[in-house]
Short mmCIF file of C-alpha atoms in Angstrom, two decimals:
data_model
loop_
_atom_site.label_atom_id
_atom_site.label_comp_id
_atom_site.label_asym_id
_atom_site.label_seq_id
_atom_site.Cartn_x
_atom_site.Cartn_y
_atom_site.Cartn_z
CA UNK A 5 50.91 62.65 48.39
CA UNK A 6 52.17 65.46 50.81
CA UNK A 7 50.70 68.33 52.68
CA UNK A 8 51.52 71.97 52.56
CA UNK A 9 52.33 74.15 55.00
CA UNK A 10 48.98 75.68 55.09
CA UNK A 11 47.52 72.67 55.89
CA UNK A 12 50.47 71.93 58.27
CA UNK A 13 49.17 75.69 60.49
CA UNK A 14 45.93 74.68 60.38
CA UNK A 15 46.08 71.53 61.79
CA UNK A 16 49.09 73.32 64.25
CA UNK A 17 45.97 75.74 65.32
CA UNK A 18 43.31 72.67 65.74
CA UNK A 19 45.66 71.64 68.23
CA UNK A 20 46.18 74.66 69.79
CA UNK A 21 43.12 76.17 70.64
CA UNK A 22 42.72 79.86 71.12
CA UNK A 23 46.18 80.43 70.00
CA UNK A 24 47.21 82.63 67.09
CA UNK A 25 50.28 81.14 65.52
CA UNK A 26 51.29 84.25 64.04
CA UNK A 27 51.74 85.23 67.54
CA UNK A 28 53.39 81.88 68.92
CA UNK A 29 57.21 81.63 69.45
CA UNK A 30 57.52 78.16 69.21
CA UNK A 31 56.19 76.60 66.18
CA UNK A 32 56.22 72.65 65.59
CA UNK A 33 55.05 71.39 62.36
CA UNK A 34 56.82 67.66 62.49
CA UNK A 35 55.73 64.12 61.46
CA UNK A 36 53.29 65.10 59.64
CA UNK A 37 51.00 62.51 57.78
CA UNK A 38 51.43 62.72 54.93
CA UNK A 39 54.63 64.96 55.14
CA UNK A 40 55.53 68.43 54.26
CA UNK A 41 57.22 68.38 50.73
CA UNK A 42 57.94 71.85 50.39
CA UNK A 43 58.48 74.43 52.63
CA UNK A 44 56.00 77.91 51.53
CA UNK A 45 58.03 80.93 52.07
CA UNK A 46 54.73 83.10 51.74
CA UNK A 47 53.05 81.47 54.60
CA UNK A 48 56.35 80.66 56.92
CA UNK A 49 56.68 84.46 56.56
CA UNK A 50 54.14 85.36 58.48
CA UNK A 51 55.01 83.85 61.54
CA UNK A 52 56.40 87.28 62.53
CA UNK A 53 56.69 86.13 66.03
CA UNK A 54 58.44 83.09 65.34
CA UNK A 55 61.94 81.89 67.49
CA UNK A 56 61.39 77.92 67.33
CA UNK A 57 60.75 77.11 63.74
CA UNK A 58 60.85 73.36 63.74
CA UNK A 59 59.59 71.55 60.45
CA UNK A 60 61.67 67.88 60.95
CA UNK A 61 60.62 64.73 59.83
CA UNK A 62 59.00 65.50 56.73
CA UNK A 63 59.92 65.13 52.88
CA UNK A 64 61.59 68.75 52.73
CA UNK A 65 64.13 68.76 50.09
CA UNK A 66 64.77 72.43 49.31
CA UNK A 67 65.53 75.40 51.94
CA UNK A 68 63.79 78.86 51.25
CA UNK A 69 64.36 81.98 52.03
CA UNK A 70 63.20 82.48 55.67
CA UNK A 71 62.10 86.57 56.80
CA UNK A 72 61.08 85.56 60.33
CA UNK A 73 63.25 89.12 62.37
CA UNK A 74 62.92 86.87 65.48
CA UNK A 75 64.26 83.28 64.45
CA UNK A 76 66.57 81.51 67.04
CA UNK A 77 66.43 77.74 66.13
CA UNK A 78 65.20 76.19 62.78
CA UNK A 79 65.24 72.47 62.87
CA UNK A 80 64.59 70.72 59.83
CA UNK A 81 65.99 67.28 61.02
CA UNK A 82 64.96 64.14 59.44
CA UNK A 83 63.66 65.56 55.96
CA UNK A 84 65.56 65.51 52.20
CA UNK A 85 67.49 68.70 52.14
CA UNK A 86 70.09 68.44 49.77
CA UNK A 87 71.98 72.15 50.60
CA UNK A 88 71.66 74.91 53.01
CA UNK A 89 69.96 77.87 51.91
CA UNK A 90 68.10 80.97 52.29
CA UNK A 91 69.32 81.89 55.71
CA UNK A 92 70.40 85.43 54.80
CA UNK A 93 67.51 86.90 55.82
CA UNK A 94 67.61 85.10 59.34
CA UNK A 95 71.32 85.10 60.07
CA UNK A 96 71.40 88.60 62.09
CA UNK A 97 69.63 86.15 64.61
CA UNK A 98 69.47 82.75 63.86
CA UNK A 99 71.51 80.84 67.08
CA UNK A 100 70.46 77.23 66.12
CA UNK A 101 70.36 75.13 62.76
CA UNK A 102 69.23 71.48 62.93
CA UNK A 103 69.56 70.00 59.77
CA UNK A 104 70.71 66.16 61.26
CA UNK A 105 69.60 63.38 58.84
CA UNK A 106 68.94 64.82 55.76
CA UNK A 107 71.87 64.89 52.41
CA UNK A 108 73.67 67.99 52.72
CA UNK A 109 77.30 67.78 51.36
CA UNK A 110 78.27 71.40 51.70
CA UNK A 111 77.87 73.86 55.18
CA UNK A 112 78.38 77.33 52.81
CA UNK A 113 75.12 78.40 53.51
CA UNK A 114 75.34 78.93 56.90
CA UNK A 115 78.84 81.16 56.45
CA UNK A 116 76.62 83.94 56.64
CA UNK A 117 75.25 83.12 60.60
CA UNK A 118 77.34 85.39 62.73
CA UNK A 119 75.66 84.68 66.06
CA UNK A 120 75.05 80.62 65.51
CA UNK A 121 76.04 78.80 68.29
CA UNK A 122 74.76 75.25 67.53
CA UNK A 123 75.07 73.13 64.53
CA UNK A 124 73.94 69.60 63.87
CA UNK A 125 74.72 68.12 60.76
CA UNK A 126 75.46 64.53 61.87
CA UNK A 127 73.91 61.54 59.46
CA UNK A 128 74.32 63.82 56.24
CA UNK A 129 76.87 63.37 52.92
CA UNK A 130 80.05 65.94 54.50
CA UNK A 131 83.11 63.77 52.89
CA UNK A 132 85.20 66.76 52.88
CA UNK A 133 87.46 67.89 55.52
CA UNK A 134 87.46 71.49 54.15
CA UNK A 135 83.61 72.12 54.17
CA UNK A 136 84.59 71.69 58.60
CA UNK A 137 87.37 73.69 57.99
CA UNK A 138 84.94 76.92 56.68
CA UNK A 139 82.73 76.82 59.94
CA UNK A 140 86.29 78.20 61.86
CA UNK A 141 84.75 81.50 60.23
CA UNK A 142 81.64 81.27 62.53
CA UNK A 143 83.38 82.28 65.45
CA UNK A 144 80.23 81.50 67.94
CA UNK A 145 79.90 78.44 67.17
CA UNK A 146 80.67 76.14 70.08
CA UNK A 147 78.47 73.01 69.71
CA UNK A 148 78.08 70.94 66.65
CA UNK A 149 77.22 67.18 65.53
CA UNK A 150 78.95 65.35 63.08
CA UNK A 151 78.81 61.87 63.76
CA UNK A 152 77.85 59.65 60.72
CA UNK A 153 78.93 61.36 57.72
CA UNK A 154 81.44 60.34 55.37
CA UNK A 155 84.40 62.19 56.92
CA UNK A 156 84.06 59.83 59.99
CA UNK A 157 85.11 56.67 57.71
CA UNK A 158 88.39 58.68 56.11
CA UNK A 159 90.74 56.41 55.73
CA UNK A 160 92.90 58.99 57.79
CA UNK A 161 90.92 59.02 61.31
CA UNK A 162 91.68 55.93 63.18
CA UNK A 163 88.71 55.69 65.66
CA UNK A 164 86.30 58.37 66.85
CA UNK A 165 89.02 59.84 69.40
CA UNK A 166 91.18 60.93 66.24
CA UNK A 167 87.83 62.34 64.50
CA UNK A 168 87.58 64.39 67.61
CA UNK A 169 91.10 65.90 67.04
CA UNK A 170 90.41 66.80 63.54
CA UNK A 171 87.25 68.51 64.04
CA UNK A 172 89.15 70.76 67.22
CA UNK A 173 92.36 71.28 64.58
CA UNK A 174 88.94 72.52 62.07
CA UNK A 175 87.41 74.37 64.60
CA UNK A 176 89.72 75.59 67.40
CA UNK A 177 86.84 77.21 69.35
CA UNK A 178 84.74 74.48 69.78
CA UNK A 179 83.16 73.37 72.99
CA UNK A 180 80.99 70.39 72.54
CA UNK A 181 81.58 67.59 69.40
CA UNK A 182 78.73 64.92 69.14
CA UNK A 183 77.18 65.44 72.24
CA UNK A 184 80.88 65.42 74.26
CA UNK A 185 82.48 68.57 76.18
CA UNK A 186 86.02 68.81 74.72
CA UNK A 187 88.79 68.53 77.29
CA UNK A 188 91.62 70.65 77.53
CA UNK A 189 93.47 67.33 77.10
CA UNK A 190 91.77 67.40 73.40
CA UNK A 191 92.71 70.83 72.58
CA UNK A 192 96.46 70.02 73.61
CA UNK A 193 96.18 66.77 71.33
CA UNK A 194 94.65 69.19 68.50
CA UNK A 195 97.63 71.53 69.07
CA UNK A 196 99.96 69.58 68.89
CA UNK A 197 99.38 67.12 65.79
CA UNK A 198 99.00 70.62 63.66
CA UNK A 199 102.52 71.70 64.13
#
């Protein structure tokens, strides 16, 4: 048994009395009982007003194609999603992607975010070096999560300081990892185990 987003607004406007969510900026349809299952382009789509999309903790396991002009954040934390999709509408503004605890292996779908600034992606299936390696594309992007995916238990990365490194040597603009400013001492470290 799940809900549906239309359910999910109207119980979003029972709470929020004499507002219009089609006019709100921040919109919050989390822990819902019984979850979301699938996310409704048709209806999301009319949040025209829309910044804060969050939709976390549910049973979400496929992205759709989002048209919301003003979109800064989407969080879908805590759901099912398997792969990152349908951002291409969004990605002219889209500053923010929460997608922490869910079973993404892949980042290509957010390749096409010029402006994203923030990415969390810790607690997902990323065994691959190379998928960290793309996001040095994204050349805004200065604060990301990573902690507790495969690539943290490579053989090849020591302890957490070394998993550090890697993700700087990955991403050389980087400013915060897991929470943690990097140091120029890091960046130094990242320099020099490249050559």
């Amino acid at each position: 048994m799940s809900t549906n987003v239309k359910t999910a607004i109207k119980k979003w406007e029972e709470k929020h009395p004499g507002d219009n969510i089609v006019e709100a900026a921040k919109v919050k349809l989390c822990c819902l009982m019984p979850p979301i299952s699938k996310m409704d382009a048709n209806t999301l789509n009319t949040l025209t007003n829309c910044e804060w999309l969050s939709l976390s903790t549910n049973a979400i396991d496929k992205m759709v194609r989002l048209e919301l002009p003003n979109l800064k954040i989407l969080s879908l934390a805590r759901n099912k999603v398997k792969k990152i999709d349908g951002l291409q509408a969004v990605a002219g503004s889209l500053e923010q992607l929460w997608l922490s605890y869910n079973e993404i292996r892949e980042v290509d779908g957010v390749l096409c975010c010029p402006k994203l600034r923030v990415l969390y992606l810790s607690n997902n299936n990323i065994k691959d070096w190379g998928e960290i390696e793309k996001l040095r594309s994204i050349s805004t992007l200065e604060d990301i999560l990573l902690v507790g995916n495969p690539i943290y238990s490579d053989d090849s990365i020591a302890d957490p300081q070394a998993a550090r490194i890697r993700v700087i040597q990955c991403i050389p603009h980087i400013q915060k990892i897991d929470g943690v400013v990097v140091t120029p001492v890091e960046v130094e470290a990242a320099a020099a185990a490249a050559q």
